[in-house]
Coordinates of C-alpha atoms in Angstrom, one line a residue:
M1 CA -3.9 165.6 275.5
Q2 CA -1.3 167.7 277.1
N3 CA 1.8 166.7 275.2
L4 CA 0.4 166.6 271.7
A5 CA 0.3 170.3 271.2
W6 CA 4.1 170.6 271.1
G7 CA 4.5 167.6 268.9
G8 CA 4.7 165.2 271.9
V9 CA 3.4 161.7 272.0
F10 CA 0.5 161.3 274.3
K11 CA 1.0 158.8 277.1
V12 CA -1.4 158.2 279.9
I13 CA 1.5 158.4 282.3
D14 CA 1.6 162.1 281.7
T15 CA -1.6 162.7 283.6
G16 CA -0.4 161.0 286.7
Y17 CA -2.5 158.1 287.8
P18 CA -5.1 156.5 287.9
A19 CA -5.0 156.1 284.2
F20 CA -8.6 157.1 283.6
R21 CA -7.8 160.7 284.6
F22 CA -6.6 161.4 281.2
V23 CA -10.1 161.8 279.9
K24 CA -10.5 165.2 281.5
D25 CA -7.2 166.4 280.0
V26 CA -8.2 165.9 276.4
V27 CA -8.2 169.6 275.6
V28 CA -6.5 170.0 272.3
N29 CA -8.4 169.8 269.0
N30 CA -7.1 166.9 267.0
N31 CA -6.5 168.9 263.8
E32 CA -4.3 171.4 265.8
V33 CA -2.4 168.5 267.1
L34 CA -1.7 167.0 263.7
D35 CA -0.8 170.5 262.3
E36 CA 1.7 171.0 265.2
Q37 CA 3.2 167.5 264.7
A38 CA 3.7 168.1 261.0
R39 CA 5.2 171.6 261.7
M40 CA 7.6 170.1 264.2
A41 CA 8.7 167.3 261.9
Q42 CA 9.3 169.8 259.2
L43 CA 11.4 172.1 261.5
A44 CA 13.3 169.2 263.0
G45 CA 14.7 168.4 259.6
M46 CA 15.5 172.0 258.8
K47 CA 18.9 173.6 259.1
D48 CA 19.1 176.1 262.0
S49 CA 19.1 179.8 261.3
W50 CA 21.4 181.0 264.1
H51 CA 23.8 183.9 263.3
V52 CA 26.6 183.6 265.8
L53 CA 28.3 186.9 266.5
A54 CA 30.9 185.9 269.1
V55 CA 32.1 182.8 271.0
K56 CA 33.9 183.5 274.3
P57 CA 33.3 180.6 276.7
K58 CA 34.6 181.1 280.2
Y59 CA 34.8 177.4 280.9
H60 CA 35.8 174.3 278.9
L61 CA 33.0 172.0 280.0
Y62 CA 29.3 173.1 280.1
V63 CA 26.8 170.6 281.5
V64 CA 23.0 171.0 281.4
V65 CA 21.1 168.6 283.7
I66 CA 17.4 168.6 282.9
G67 CA 15.4 167.3 285.8
E68 CA 11.9 165.9 285.7
S69 CA 8.8 166.8 287.8
A70 CA 10.7 168.3 290.7
R71 CA 8.7 171.0 292.6
R72 CA 11.0 173.4 294.4
D73 CA 9.4 173.0 297.8
A74 CA 10.3 169.3 297.9
L75 CA 14.0 170.1 298.0
G76 CA 15.6 171.1 301.3
A77 CA 18.2 173.3 299.5
F78 CA 15.4 175.4 298.1
G79 CA 13.4 175.9 301.3
G80 CA 11.6 172.5 301.5
H81 CA 10.8 171.2 305.0
W82 CA 13.1 168.2 304.7
D83 CA 16.9 168.0 304.8
N84 CA 16.9 165.8 301.7
T85 CA 19.5 167.5 299.4
P86 CA 22.8 167.7 301.3
F87 CA 24.9 168.4 298.2
A88 CA 22.8 171.2 296.8
S89 CA 22.4 172.7 300.3
S90 CA 26.1 173.2 300.8
V91 CA 27.8 173.4 297.4
N92 CA 29.5 176.6 296.1
G93 CA 27.4 178.1 293.4
Y94 CA 24.1 180.0 292.7
L95 CA 20.7 178.6 293.7
F96 CA 17.7 180.4 292.3
N97 CA 14.7 180.2 294.6
N98 CA 12.3 182.0 292.3
Y99 CA 12.7 180.4 288.9
I100 CA 9.4 179.6 287.1
A101 CA 9.0 176.8 284.5
A102 CA 7.5 177.7 281.1
S103 CA 4.7 175.1 281.2
G104 CA 3.3 172.1 283.2
S105 CA 4.3 169.1 281.2
T106 CA 7.7 168.0 279.8
Q107 CA 7.1 168.4 276.0
K108 CA 5.4 171.8 276.4
S109 CA 7.7 173.2 279.0
L110 CA 11.0 172.1 277.3
G111 CA 9.7 173.1 273.9
L112 CA 9.3 176.6 275.1
T113 CA 12.5 176.6 277.2
L114 CA 15.1 175.1 274.9
N115 CA 14.1 176.5 271.6
R116 CA 13.9 180.0 270.1
V117 CA 10.2 180.9 270.3
V118 CA 8.5 183.1 267.7
D119 CA 4.9 184.2 268.2
G120 CA 4.5 181.7 270.9
K121 CA 5.7 178.8 268.8
P122 CA 8.9 176.9 269.4
Q123 CA 11.3 176.9 266.4
Y124 CA 12.6 173.4 266.9
Q125 CA 15.6 173.9 264.5
D126 CA 16.9 176.9 266.6
N127 CA 17.6 175.3 269.9
F128 CA 20.4 175.5 272.5
V129 CA 22.1 172.4 271.0
T130 CA 22.2 173.8 267.4
L131 CA 23.4 177.1 268.9
A132 CA 26.3 175.3 270.6
N133 CA 27.1 173.3 267.4
R134 CA 27.1 176.5 265.4
A135 CA 29.5 178.0 267.9
G136 CA 32.0 175.1 267.5
F137 CA 31.2 173.2 270.7
Q138 CA 31.2 169.5 270.8
T139 CA 27.7 168.3 271.9
W140 CA 26.5 165.3 273.8
W141 CA 23.0 164.3 274.8
F142 CA 22.5 161.4 277.3
S143 CA 18.9 160.5 278.2
N144 CA 17.1 158.2 280.7
Q145 CA 13.8 159.0 279.0
G146 CA 12.3 156.8 276.3
Q147 CA 13.4 156.6 272.7
I148 CA 10.9 154.5 270.5
G149 CA 8.3 157.1 269.5
E150 CA 10.4 159.6 271.4
Y151 CA 12.0 160.7 268.1
D152 CA 8.6 162.1 267.2
T153 CA 8.6 164.3 270.2
A154 CA 9.8 167.9 270.7
I155 CA 12.6 167.0 273.0
A156 CA 14.0 164.1 270.9
S157 CA 14.1 166.4 267.9
I158 CA 16.5 168.6 270.0
A159 CA 18.4 165.6 271.3
K160 CA 19.2 164.2 267.9
R161 CA 20.9 167.5 266.9
A162 CA 23.7 166.7 269.3
D163 CA 27.0 165.2 267.9
E164 CA 26.5 162.1 270.1
V165 CA 23.2 160.9 271.5
Q166 CA 22.5 158.0 273.8
F167 CA 19.3 156.8 275.4
L168 CA 19.5 154.3 278.3
K169 CA 16.1 152.9 277.5
N170 CA 15.6 150.8 274.4
G171 CA 11.9 151.3 274.3
D172 CA 9.4 154.0 275.2
F173 CA 9.1 156.1 278.3
E174 CA 7.8 153.1 280.4
A175 CA 10.3 150.6 279.0
N176 CA 13.2 149.4 281.2
K177 CA 11.6 150.9 284.3
N178 CA 14.7 149.9 286.2
T179 CA 17.1 152.2 284.3
Q180 CA 18.3 154.6 287.0
D181 CA 19.5 158.1 286.3
E182 CA 22.8 157.3 287.9
Q183 CA 23.6 155.0 284.9
L184 CA 24.1 158.3 282.9
L185 CA 27.3 158.9 284.9
K186 CA 29.0 156.0 283.1
L187 CA 28.5 158.0 279.9
T188 CA 29.8 161.3 281.3
E189 CA 32.8 159.4 282.7
Q190 CA 33.7 158.2 279.2
V191 CA 33.4 161.8 277.8
L192 CA 35.5 163.3 280.6
S193 CA 38.2 160.6 280.4
T194 CA 39.5 162.0 277.1
Q195 CA 41.1 165.5 276.7
R196 CA 39.2 167.4 274.1
T197 CA 40.2 170.7 272.5
Q198 CA 36.8 172.0 271.6
P199 CA 34.5 173.5 274.3
Q200 CA 32.1 170.8 275.4
L201 CA 28.3 170.8 276.0
I202 CA 27.0 167.7 277.8
V203 CA 23.2 167.4 278.4
L204 CA 21.7 164.9 280.8
H205 CA 17.9 164.3 280.7
L206 CA 16.8 162.6 283.9
M207 CA 13.7 160.6 284.8
G208 CA 14.1 162.4 288.1
S209 CA 10.8 162.5 290.1
H210 CA 8.3 161.6 287.3
P211 CA 5.2 159.8 288.6
Q212 CA 5.1 157.3 289.9
A213 CA 7.8 158.3 292.3
C214 CA 8.0 154.9 293.9
D215 CA 9.1 153.5 290.5
R216 CA 11.9 156.0 290.5
T217 CA 13.1 155.0 294.0
K218 CA 12.2 151.3 293.8
G219 CA 9.9 151.9 296.7
K220 CA 12.5 153.4 299.0
Y221 CA 12.0 156.4 301.2
T222 CA 13.6 157.7 304.4
V223 CA 10.9 159.9 305.9
F224 CA 7.2 159.0 305.8
V225 CA 5.0 161.9 304.8
Q226 CA 1.2 161.3 304.4
S227 CA 1.5 158.4 301.8
K228 CA 4.1 156.1 300.4
E229 CA 4.0 157.9 297.0
T230 CA 4.6 161.3 298.6
S231 CA 7.5 159.8 300.7
C232 CA 9.1 158.3 297.6
Y233 CA 8.7 161.7 295.8
L234 CA 10.8 163.3 298.6
Y235 CA 13.4 160.6 298.4
S236 CA 13.6 161.0 294.6
M237 CA 15.0 164.5 295.3
T238 CA 17.7 162.9 297.3
Q239 CA 18.5 160.6 294.4
T240 CA 18.9 163.5 292.0
D241 CA 21.0 165.4 294.6
S242 CA 23.3 162.4 294.9
L243 CA 23.6 162.2 291.1
L244 CA 24.5 165.9 290.9
A245 CA 27.1 165.4 293.7
K246 CA 28.8 162.5 291.8
L247 CA 28.6 164.4 288.5
Y248 CA 30.2 167.5 290.1
H249 CA 33.0 165.4 291.5
Q250 CA 33.6 163.8 288.0
L251 CA 33.9 167.4 286.6
Q252 CA 36.3 168.4 289.4
N253 CA 38.4 165.3 288.7
S254 CA 38.6 166.1 285.0
G255 CA 41.0 168.9 285.7
D256 CA 39.1 171.2 283.3
T257 CA 37.2 174.3 284.1
F258 CA 33.5 173.6 284.2
S259 CA 30.1 175.0 284.8
L260 CA 27.0 172.9 285.5
T261 CA 23.4 174.0 285.5
Y262 CA 20.5 171.9 286.8
F263 CA 16.8 172.7 286.6
S264 CA 13.5 170.8 286.5
D265 CA 11.1 171.0 283.6
H266 CA 8.0 171.5 285.7
G267 CA 6.5 170.7 289.1
L268 CA 3.4 168.6 290.1
A269 CA 0.2 169.1 292.1
F270 CA -1.2 167.0 294.9
K271 CA -4.1 164.7 294.2
E272 CA -6.2 162.9 296.8
R273 CA -4.7 165.4 299.3
G274 CA -4.7 164.2 302.9
K275 CA -5.6 160.6 302.1
E276 CA -3.5 157.5 302.4
V277 CA -3.3 157.4 298.6
Q278 CA -2.1 161.0 298.2
Y279 CA 0.1 161.4 295.2
L280 CA 1.4 164.0 292.8
A281 CA 0.5 164.5 289.1
H282 CA 0.8 167.0 286.2
D283 CA -1.4 170.1 286.5
D284 CA -1.4 173.7 285.3
K285 CA -3.6 175.5 287.8
F286 CA -1.1 176.2 290.7
Q287 CA 2.1 178.1 291.1
Q288 CA 3.7 175.0 292.4
N289 CA 3.3 173.4 289.0
F290 CA 5.8 175.9 287.8
Q291 CA 8.1 176.5 290.8
V292 CA 11.2 174.4 290.1
P293 CA 14.8 174.3 291.2
F294 CA 17.5 176.0 289.1
M295 CA 21.1 176.2 290.0
V296 CA 24.5 177.0 288.4
L297 CA 27.7 175.5 289.8
S298 CA 31.0 176.5 288.4
S299 CA 34.6 175.4 289.1
D300 CA 35.6 178.8 290.3
D301 CA 32.6 179.5 292.6
K302 CA 33.8 180.4 296.1
A303 CA 30.5 180.6 298.1
H304 CA 27.0 179.2 298.3
K305 CA 24.7 182.0 297.0
V306 CA 21.0 182.4 296.6
I307 CA 19.4 184.5 293.9
K308 CA 16.0 185.7 295.0
A309 CA 15.0 187.6 291.9
Q310 CA 12.2 186.0 289.8
R311 CA 13.4 184.3 286.7
S312 CA 11.5 182.6 283.9
A313 CA 12.3 179.5 281.8
N314 CA 11.0 181.6 278.9
D315 CA 14.4 183.4 279.1
F316 CA 16.5 180.2 279.2
L317 CA 18.2 181.0 275.9
S318 CA 19.3 184.4 277.2
F319 CA 20.8 182.6 280.2
F320 CA 22.5 180.0 277.9
S321 CA 24.0 182.8 275.8
Q322 CA 25.4 184.7 278.7
W323 CA 26.6 181.5 280.4
T324 CA 28.4 180.0 277.5
G325 CA 29.6 183.3 276.0
I326 CA 27.9 182.5 272.7
Q327 CA 26.3 185.6 271.3
A328 CA 23.8 185.3 268.5
A329 CA 21.9 187.9 266.5
E330 CA 18.6 186.2 267.4
I331 CA 19.1 186.4 271.2
T332 CA 18.9 189.8 272.9
P333 CA 19.2 189.4 276.7
R334 CA 17.1 192.0 278.5
Y335 CA 18.9 191.6 281.9
R336 CA 21.8 189.8 283.6
F337 CA 20.4 186.3 284.4
I338 CA 22.8 185.5 287.3
S339 CA 22.0 188.7 289.3
E340 CA 19.3 190.2 291.5
Q341 CA 18.2 192.5 288.6
K342 CA 14.4 192.6 288.2
A343 CA 13.1 190.8 285.0
G344 CA 9.5 191.9 284.9
P345 CA 6.3 189.8 285.2
V346 CA 6.4 186.1 284.4
Y347 CA 3.8 184.2 282.4
I348 CA 3.3 180.5 281.9
T349 CA 1.6 178.5 279.1
N350 CA -1.2 176.3 280.3
F351 CA -2.4 173.0 278.8
Q352 CA -4.8 174.9 276.5
L353 CA -1.7 176.8 275.1
Q354 CA -2.9 180.1 276.7
K355 CA -0.5 182.5 278.3
V356 CA -1.4 183.0 281.9
D357 CA 0.1 185.5 284.4
Y358 CA 2.0 183.4 286.9
A359 CA 1.0 185.8 289.8
H360 CA -2.7 185.0 289.2
L361 CA -2.4 181.2 289.8
G362 CA -3.6 179.5 292.9
T363 CA -1.4 177.7 295.4
D364 CA -1.0 174.0 296.2
E365 CA 1.1 174.0 299.4
F366 CA 3.2 171.1 300.5
T367 CA 1.8 170.4 303.9
V368 CA 3.9 168.7 306.6
N369 CA 2.2 165.6 308.1

């Protein structure tokens, strides 16, 4: 059960559909699961152990947008075959076309991305939100993912560390299916309408392109590719691009200096390939499960730039430290993240919690039909 190992709540939806597919994904021993859940609950209640050495933010507003299930080759801005991301394709900022997610499902991937990791285990009390809090930032977390039961999950344990937390859904992941990511912009508008002296960290957690994509788009798509679900998946990228454009304009209109980063937690793999029912679901066997968009857009950027150097979500806290100017004793960046500096080989963590060399994974190309 993919999510359980990082304290997640198992939901059939995580395996894509049809629902019975979950049987083959039951890979984690139940005792390990219970141990990890207990460990996470304990850490979630613990005080963080960050030692902040310096706080020199370049911008007043920092925004982290966590996307969902977006594979990089489905976005035109990142080399996809379709011109479906007009904002990201033209905006001034840095687009990373070789950024690799930490794992193949939300809880695992974000557990390893957003927390300090010691001996392969996320330290849930030492995450990017507690780091920002410790540095004197005001922190906000706005989510379009579920909340009942969600507070038992790895990500919710991070979310609830923010000064202000709001979930659009009043039930679990599948509740209120009609809540659209764009509704999060009402919340950011409220934050930005007031002048605040502290530096700000605003986090948005999207439903993005999570299966089933036609639920995300209400069945809408603009280009038909192989199946309705694949077509909706491509259009879900346009919806996220539109949200980013509106958010960017909100930040511009605030009059404050700002920097926004967007990335997806993981990609997906094709199932029933080449058939009328072709769809995408969680997997951990292919490079495309880990190839995700990552971009950084700042108020003083003057050009649209592409970073080709390989980057790993395992180094997200190093990026966060460099980006926000928050130095901590526990974070030692090995290289400049926003640069073409080589960072060494990248590994991912599979559903069995094994580290695997990314270069050794197979491929799952997005074919154009």
